[in-house]
Each structure stands twice: as C-alpha cells, then as structure tokens.
XYZ file of C-alpha atoms in Angstrom:
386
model
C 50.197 59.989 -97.401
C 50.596 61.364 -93.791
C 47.085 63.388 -94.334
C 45.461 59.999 -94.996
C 47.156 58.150 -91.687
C 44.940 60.791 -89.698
C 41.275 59.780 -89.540
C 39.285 62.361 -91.671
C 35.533 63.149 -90.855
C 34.969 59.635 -92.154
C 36.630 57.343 -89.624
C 36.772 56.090 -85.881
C 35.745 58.976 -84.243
C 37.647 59.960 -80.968
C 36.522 60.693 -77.624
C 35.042 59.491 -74.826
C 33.568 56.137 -76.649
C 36.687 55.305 -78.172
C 39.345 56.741 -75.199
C 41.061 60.048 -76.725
C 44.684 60.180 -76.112
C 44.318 63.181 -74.017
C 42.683 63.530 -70.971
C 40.782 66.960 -70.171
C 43.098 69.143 -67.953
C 41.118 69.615 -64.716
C 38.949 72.843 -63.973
C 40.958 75.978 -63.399
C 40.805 77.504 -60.248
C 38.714 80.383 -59.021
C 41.976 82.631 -58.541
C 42.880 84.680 -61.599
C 46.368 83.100 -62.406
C 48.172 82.665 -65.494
C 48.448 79.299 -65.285
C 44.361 79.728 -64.752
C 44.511 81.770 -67.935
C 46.217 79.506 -70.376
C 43.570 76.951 -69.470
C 41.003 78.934 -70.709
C 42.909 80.097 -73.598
C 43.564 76.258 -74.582
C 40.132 75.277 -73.763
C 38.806 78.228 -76.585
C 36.941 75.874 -78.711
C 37.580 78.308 -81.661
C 41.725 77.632 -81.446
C 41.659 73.767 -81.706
C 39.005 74.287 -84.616
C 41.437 77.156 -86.509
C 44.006 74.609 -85.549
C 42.628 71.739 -87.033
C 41.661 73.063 -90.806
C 44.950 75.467 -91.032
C 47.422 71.734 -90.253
C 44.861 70.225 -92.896
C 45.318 72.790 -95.412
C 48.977 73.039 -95.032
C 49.286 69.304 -95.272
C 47.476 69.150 -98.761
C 49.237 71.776 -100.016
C 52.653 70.880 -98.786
C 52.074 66.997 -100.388
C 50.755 68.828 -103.528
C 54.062 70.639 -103.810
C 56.416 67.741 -103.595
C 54.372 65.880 -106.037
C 54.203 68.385 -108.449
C 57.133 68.739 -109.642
C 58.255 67.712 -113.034
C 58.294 63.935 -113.093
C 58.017 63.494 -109.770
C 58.051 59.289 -109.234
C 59.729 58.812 -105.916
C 56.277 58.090 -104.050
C 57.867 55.447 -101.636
C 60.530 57.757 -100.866
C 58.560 60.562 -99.892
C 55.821 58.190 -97.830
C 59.173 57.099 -95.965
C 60.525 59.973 -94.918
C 57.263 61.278 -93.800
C 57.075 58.244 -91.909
C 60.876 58.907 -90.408
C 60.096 62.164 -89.588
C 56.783 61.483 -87.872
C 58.588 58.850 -85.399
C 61.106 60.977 -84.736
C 58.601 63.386 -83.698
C 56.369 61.578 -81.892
C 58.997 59.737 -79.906
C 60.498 63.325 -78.968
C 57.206 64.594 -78.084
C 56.642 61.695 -75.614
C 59.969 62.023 -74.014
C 58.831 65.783 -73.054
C 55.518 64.379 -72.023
C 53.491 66.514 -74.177
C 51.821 62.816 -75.459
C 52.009 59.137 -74.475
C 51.366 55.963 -76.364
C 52.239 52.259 -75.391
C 56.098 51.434 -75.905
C 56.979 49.180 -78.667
C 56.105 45.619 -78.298
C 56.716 42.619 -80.859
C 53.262 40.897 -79.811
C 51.504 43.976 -81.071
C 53.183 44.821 -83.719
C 52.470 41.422 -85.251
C 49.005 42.276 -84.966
C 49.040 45.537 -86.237
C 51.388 44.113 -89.111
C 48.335 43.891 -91.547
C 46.801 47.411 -91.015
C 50.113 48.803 -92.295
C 50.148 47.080 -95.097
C 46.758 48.180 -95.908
C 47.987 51.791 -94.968
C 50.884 51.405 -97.533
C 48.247 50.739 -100.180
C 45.972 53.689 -98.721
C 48.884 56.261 -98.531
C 50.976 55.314 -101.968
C 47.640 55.517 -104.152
C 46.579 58.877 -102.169
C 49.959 60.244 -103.458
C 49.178 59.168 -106.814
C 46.199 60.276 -107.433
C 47.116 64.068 -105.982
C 49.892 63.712 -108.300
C 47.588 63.215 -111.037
C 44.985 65.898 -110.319
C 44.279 69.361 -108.700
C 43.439 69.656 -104.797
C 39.812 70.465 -105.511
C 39.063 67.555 -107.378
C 41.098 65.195 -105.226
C 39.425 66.595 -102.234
C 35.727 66.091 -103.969
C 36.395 62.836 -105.183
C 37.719 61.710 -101.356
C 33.881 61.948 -100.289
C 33.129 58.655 -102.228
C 35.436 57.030 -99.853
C 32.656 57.834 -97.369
C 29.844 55.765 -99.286
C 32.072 52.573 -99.108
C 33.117 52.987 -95.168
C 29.287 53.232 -94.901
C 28.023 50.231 -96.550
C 31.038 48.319 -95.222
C 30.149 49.156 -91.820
C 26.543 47.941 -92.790
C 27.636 44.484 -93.841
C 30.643 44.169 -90.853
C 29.557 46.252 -87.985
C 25.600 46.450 -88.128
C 25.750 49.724 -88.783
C 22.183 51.684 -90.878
C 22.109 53.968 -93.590
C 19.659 56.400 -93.236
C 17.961 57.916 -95.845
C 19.537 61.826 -95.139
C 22.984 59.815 -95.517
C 21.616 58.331 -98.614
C 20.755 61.887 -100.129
C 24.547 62.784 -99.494
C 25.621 60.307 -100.914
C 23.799 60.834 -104.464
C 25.460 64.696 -103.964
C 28.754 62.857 -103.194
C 28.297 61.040 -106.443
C 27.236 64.256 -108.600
C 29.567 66.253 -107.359
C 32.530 64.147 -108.580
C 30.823 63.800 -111.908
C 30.731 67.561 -112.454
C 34.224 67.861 -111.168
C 35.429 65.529 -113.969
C 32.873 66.667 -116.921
C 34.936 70.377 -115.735
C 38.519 69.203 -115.990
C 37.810 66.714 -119.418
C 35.869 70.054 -120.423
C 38.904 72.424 -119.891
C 41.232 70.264 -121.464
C 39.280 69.935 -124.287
C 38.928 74.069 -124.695
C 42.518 74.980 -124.115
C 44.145 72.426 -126.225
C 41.334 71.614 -128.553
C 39.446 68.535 -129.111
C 41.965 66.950 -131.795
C 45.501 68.166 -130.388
C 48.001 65.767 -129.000
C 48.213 68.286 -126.149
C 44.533 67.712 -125.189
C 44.987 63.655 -125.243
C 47.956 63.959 -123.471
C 45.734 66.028 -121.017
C 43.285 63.779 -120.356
C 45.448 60.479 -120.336
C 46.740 61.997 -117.065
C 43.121 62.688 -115.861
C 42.286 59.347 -116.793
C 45.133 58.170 -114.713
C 44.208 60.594 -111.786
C 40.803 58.938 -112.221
C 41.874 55.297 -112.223
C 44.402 55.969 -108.945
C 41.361 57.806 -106.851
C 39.268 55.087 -107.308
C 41.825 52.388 -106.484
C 42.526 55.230 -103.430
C 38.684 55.047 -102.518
C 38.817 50.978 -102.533
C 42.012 51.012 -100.341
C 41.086 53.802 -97.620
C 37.769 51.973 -96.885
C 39.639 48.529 -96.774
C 42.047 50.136 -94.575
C 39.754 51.638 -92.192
C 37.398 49.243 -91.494
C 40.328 46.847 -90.799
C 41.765 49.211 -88.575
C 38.567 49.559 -86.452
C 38.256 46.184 -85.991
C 42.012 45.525 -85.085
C 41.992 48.656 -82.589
C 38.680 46.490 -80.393
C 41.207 43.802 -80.287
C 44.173 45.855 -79.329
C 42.742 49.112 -77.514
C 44.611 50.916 -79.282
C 45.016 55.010 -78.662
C 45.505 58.017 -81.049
C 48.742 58.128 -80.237
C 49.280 54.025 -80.478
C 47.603 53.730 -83.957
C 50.243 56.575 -85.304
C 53.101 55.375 -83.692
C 52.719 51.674 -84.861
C 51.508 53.176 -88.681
C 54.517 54.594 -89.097
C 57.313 52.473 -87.172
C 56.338 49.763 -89.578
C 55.917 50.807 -93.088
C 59.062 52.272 -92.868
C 61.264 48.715 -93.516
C 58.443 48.528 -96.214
C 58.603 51.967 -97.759
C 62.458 51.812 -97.870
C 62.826 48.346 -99.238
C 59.867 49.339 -102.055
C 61.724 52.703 -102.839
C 65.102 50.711 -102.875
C 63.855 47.953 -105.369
C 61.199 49.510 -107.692
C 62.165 53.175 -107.861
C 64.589 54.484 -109.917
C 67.544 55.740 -107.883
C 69.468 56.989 -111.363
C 71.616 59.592 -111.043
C 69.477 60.954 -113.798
C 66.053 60.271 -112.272
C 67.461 61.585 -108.861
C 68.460 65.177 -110.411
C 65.286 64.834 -112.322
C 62.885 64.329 -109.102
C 65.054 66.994 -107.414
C 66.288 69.985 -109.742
C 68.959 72.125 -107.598
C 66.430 75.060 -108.093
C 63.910 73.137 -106.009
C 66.048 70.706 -104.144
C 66.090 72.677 -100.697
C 62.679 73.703 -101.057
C 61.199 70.037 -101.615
C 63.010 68.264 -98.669
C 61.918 70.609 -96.148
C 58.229 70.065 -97.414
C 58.906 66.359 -97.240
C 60.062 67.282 -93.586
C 57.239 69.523 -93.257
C 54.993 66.830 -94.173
C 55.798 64.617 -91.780
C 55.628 66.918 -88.861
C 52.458 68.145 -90.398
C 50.906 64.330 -89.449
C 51.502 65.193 -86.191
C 49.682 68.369 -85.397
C 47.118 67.226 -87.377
C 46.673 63.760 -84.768
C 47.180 66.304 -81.908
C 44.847 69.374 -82.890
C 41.893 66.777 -83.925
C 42.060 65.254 -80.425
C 42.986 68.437 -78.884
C 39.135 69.780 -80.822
C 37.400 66.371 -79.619
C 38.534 67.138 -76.037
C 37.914 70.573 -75.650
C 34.483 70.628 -78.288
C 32.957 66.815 -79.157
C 33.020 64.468 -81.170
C 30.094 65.842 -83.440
C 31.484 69.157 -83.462
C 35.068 67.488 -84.868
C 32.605 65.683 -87.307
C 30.723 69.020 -88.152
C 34.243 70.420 -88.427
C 35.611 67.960 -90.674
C 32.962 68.364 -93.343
C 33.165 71.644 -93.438
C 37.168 71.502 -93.782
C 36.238 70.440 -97.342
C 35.477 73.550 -98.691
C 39.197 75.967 -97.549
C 41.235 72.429 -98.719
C 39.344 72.702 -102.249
C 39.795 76.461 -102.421
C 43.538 76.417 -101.697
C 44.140 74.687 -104.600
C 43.034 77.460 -106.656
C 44.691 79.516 -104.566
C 48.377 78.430 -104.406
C 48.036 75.748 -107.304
C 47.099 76.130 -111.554
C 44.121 74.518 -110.839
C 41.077 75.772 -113.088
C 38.469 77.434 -111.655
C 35.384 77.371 -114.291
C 31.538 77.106 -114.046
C 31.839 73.232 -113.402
C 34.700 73.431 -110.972
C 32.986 75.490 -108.811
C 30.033 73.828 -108.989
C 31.506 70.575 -107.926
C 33.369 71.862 -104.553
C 29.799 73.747 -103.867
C 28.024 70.718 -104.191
C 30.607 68.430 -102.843
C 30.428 70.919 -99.749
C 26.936 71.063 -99.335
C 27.228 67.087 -99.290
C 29.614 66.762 -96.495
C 27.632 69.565 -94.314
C 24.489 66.449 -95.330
C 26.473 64.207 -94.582
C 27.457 65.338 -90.934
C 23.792 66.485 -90.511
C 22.754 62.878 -90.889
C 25.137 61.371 -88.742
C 24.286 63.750 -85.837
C 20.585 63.020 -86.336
C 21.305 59.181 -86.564
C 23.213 59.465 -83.306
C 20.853 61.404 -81.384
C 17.977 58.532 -81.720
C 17.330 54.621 -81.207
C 18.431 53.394 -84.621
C 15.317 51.631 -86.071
C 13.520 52.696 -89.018
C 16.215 53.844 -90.748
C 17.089 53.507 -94.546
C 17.518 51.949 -96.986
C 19.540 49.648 -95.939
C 19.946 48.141 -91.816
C 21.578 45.052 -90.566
C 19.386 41.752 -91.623
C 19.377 38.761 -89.004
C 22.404 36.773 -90.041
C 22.448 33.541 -91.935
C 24.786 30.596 -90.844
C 27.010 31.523 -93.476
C 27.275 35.165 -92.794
C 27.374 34.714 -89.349
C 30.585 32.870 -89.504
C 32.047 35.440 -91.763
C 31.775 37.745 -89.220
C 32.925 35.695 -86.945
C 35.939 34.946 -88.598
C 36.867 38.449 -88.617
C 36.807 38.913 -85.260
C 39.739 36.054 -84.968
C-alpha cells in the first residue's frame, strides 16, 4: 500500500549519504524579514517531526478504513488508484516546482521494471494483512520485517549485527507473540472456545497471520532489491516514487481487470451507497497521503538527520498502534497492551543500536559480521550487481 512505498525506519535512509531530494534552503539573512521568518519557521525541527507521524497515522488509518468494510476484495483496485492519484500529484507538484525528479525515460524504467514488481507483491499483501487484523497488531508484527532486512543486508551488503540489535530483535519476536496469544485469547472469551463464531474468528486471524508473514518475506525482498538497483541508477526520493507508481499501474489495472470481481453485485457490495462517497475520497486521500509522507520524511532528514528520522520512526510505532484503538474495534486487553509496549520499547532498541553501530569502526560486533567470501559466494554477489 502507499504507506509501504515510503521507506519506514527500516530502509535506505536519506540524506546526505544517499542525496535527499531536497536541498537545504540557504541561511536566512541577518535582517528580520518575513521571508527570513518562514525559514526559521520551516527549519523548526519539531514541525517536520509532528509532520511526519500525523501523515503516518492518517495513512494507516485511512487504508484501514477502505479495507474494512464488509467484504472488501478490490485490493488491486484500491493499490491503483492510490498509484493514479500519487502521479497525478507528484507530476503537479513538480510542474509548480515545489519537487523535482528525473523525467520519464524507457532505459530506466526497464531497469526499475523488477522493483515494481516486487513492490506489487510488498503493497497487495500489506493490504491484506491490514484487512485481516487490527492496526496495533499489524503495526507490531511490521517490526519482524526489520530482522530479515538485517540479516539480508549481512549476507548481500556486508553489513553486522550487533548484539544491542540482536536484543531487539528477540523483543521484536516476543512482542508479536503476545500480540497474537491476545487476539486468539479474545476470540476465544467473547465467542467461547467451541462456537462457530470463535473459529470463524480465528480463521481470519490465521489468515491475517499467514498474509503478514508473506508481507514480511516480500518487504525485505523488495527493499534490499531496491537498494541495490538505486547504486546502479542514482536514483532520488522523488525518482524511486515516481517510477513505483508510473509502473504498477498497467499492472494493478490489468490484475484488478482479470482476477477481481467487477459484478455488479460485488461492486455494490465493496461500495454500499451509505459508504460509497466516504470510501473513494479515502482511496483519494490515500494516495495523496504517499506524498506528504515522501515529502515530510525528507523535509525531517533535511532540517534534523538522518538518526533523528530513524529515532523518529521508531518511536512513530507507538501513536500508529494506539490509533487503532482509538478510531478502530480493536481490543485493548492485558496482552494487547503489552505487545505495543514491548514492541515499542523494541523499536526505541532498535534505533539505539543503530546509532551506536554508526557512531564507531564496525569490528567486534555480533553475532553475526561479513565472513571473507568463498568463490562461490563471491560470484553470487557478483551476479547481483549485474
């Protein structure tokens, strides 16, 4: 979904290493003068922050609301007018020149075919999985992503696991256990443990489950790809979104054409006139959504840094889980809480680790660091590079 084509706290970082797609506006002068003024107002590293989690939030939520309507199974439909909309938006930003990114070209779109079609697989199994279950488990169980993008980095990039990242990732781990024990466990007490209700109940958990971990798989395929395709293309914020979208919509429409159910049945079941007007401006809302949440998260790596955006994005966590039990059914027990506490307390780790890692010469560090390559290996790696 459009909240998984931005990079959470997990992938490439931006800024200076990488090449943000905005450069810093130059010092304000010494006169007092508004123009002086909005600078420093823009430059407040507390707005881009605010900015940052409030698009985040509003893009869970919004996605949350589409899919949860009654029988909602018009994924590819959704993920393509997101995509629509986003283009749309993007192209009409840079035509005011409030961004840039590279203009279309074949040569690069062939090589950025593949990364699409790993974001398709990213972005359809995001949708079903929040389809499946609440925003606070969804958003706890998204932190295992982070243990594959690790170790894949290890085997690809030569990148270490130290062991403070190892310690978050065994809270990762237990925090998605007791956010399913909690969800199996309320189903269980408000249906009862032999109703058809309660099996019915946690069939769709099951299939939440099955969907997150597929999700997990497909987000860390998809982003290692990606950073190895943007070394070979130099790709931008701004480039990376513009190419995402531009082409998985010819795959999005053809998929929702061909597999979805376009009944007139199914349609008036995925959009009831009571909701009809409500759900396309989310889906619009969605899309737009992607692309305040590209522009704040450079807009906080310019103006803070790139650790701060990391620090930021851990602790984003914790308001995403809560405003599911604010604005959504979700249950909020013993267990749930206990799981978005813990799963918090593993992504503030988490961050912790990475800032310490980055601060030092990486040697020492484990459990796990990049071995000397055997012949074999070393022309699997190379072959990636190709």
């Amino acid at each position: 979904m459009a909240d998984d084509k931005k990079r959470d706290d997990y992938t490439i970082e931006m800024g200076e290493r990488e090449g943000a797609a905005f450069e810093p506006p130059p010092p304000p002068r010494p006169a007092s003068t508004p123009h002086a003024h909005s600078h420093g107002i823009a430059n407040n590293p507390a707005l881009p922050v605010l900015s940052y989690c409030v698009s985040s939030i509003l893009m869970t939520v919004s996605n949350k609301f589409v899919l949860s309507g009654t029988g909602f199974n018009l994924n590819f439909f959704l993920l393509c007018v997101q995509s629509v909309v986003c283009v749309i938006a993007i192209q009409t930003c840079k035509s005011m020149g409030i961004i840039t990114y590279r203009d279309f070209s074949s040569e690069e779109a062939k090589k950025w075919f593949p990364i699409s079609v790993l974001l398709i697989g990213m972005i359809y199994t995001s949708t079903k999985a929040l389809q499946f279950l609440s925003i606070p488990v969804y958003t706890i169980f998204k932190n295992l992503t982070i243990i594959l993008i690790a170790y894949g980095e290890v085997l690809w990039f030569g990148g270490s696991v130290t062991g403070m990242a190892l310690f978050s990732f065994g809270l990762m781990v237990v925090s998605s256990l007791i956010a399913a024990w909690a969800d199996i466990q309320h189903a269980l007490q408000s249906y009862g443990h032999s109703t058809n209700e309660a099996s019915a109940k946690i069939s769709t958990l099951n299939a939440g489950y099955l969907w997150m971990m597929l999700n997990c798989f497909c987000t860390a395929t998809y982003v290692l790809g990606m950073r190895k395709r943007i070394k070979l293309t130099n790709f931008k914020d701004f480039d990376t979104m513009f190419y995402n979208n531009l082409l998985t919509i010819p795959i999005l429409l053809f998929c929702s054409i061909f597999v979805e159910d376009w009944s007139a049945a199914n349609v008036a079941k995925n959009f009831p006139p009571e909701r009809k007007n409500n759900l396309i401006m989310a889906m619009i809302f969605t899309g737009l959504s992607s692309v305040f949440i590209s522009y704040t998260s450079a807009w906080c790596v310019r103006v803070t840094s790139s650790t701060t955006y990391s620090m930021v994005g851990a602790l984003n966590k914790l308001p995403i889980a809560v405003s599911g039990l604010i604005f959504f059914d979700a249950p909020v027990t013993f267990g749930s809480v206990s799981a978005i506490v813990v799963g918090f307390v593993s992504g503030i780790v988490y961050a912790l680790a990475k800032v310490k890692q980055s601060s030092k010469p990486k040697i020492g560090t484990l459990p796990t660091t990049k071995s000397p390559l055997s012949a074999s290996s070393a022309s699997m790696r190379d072959s990636f590079k190709s």
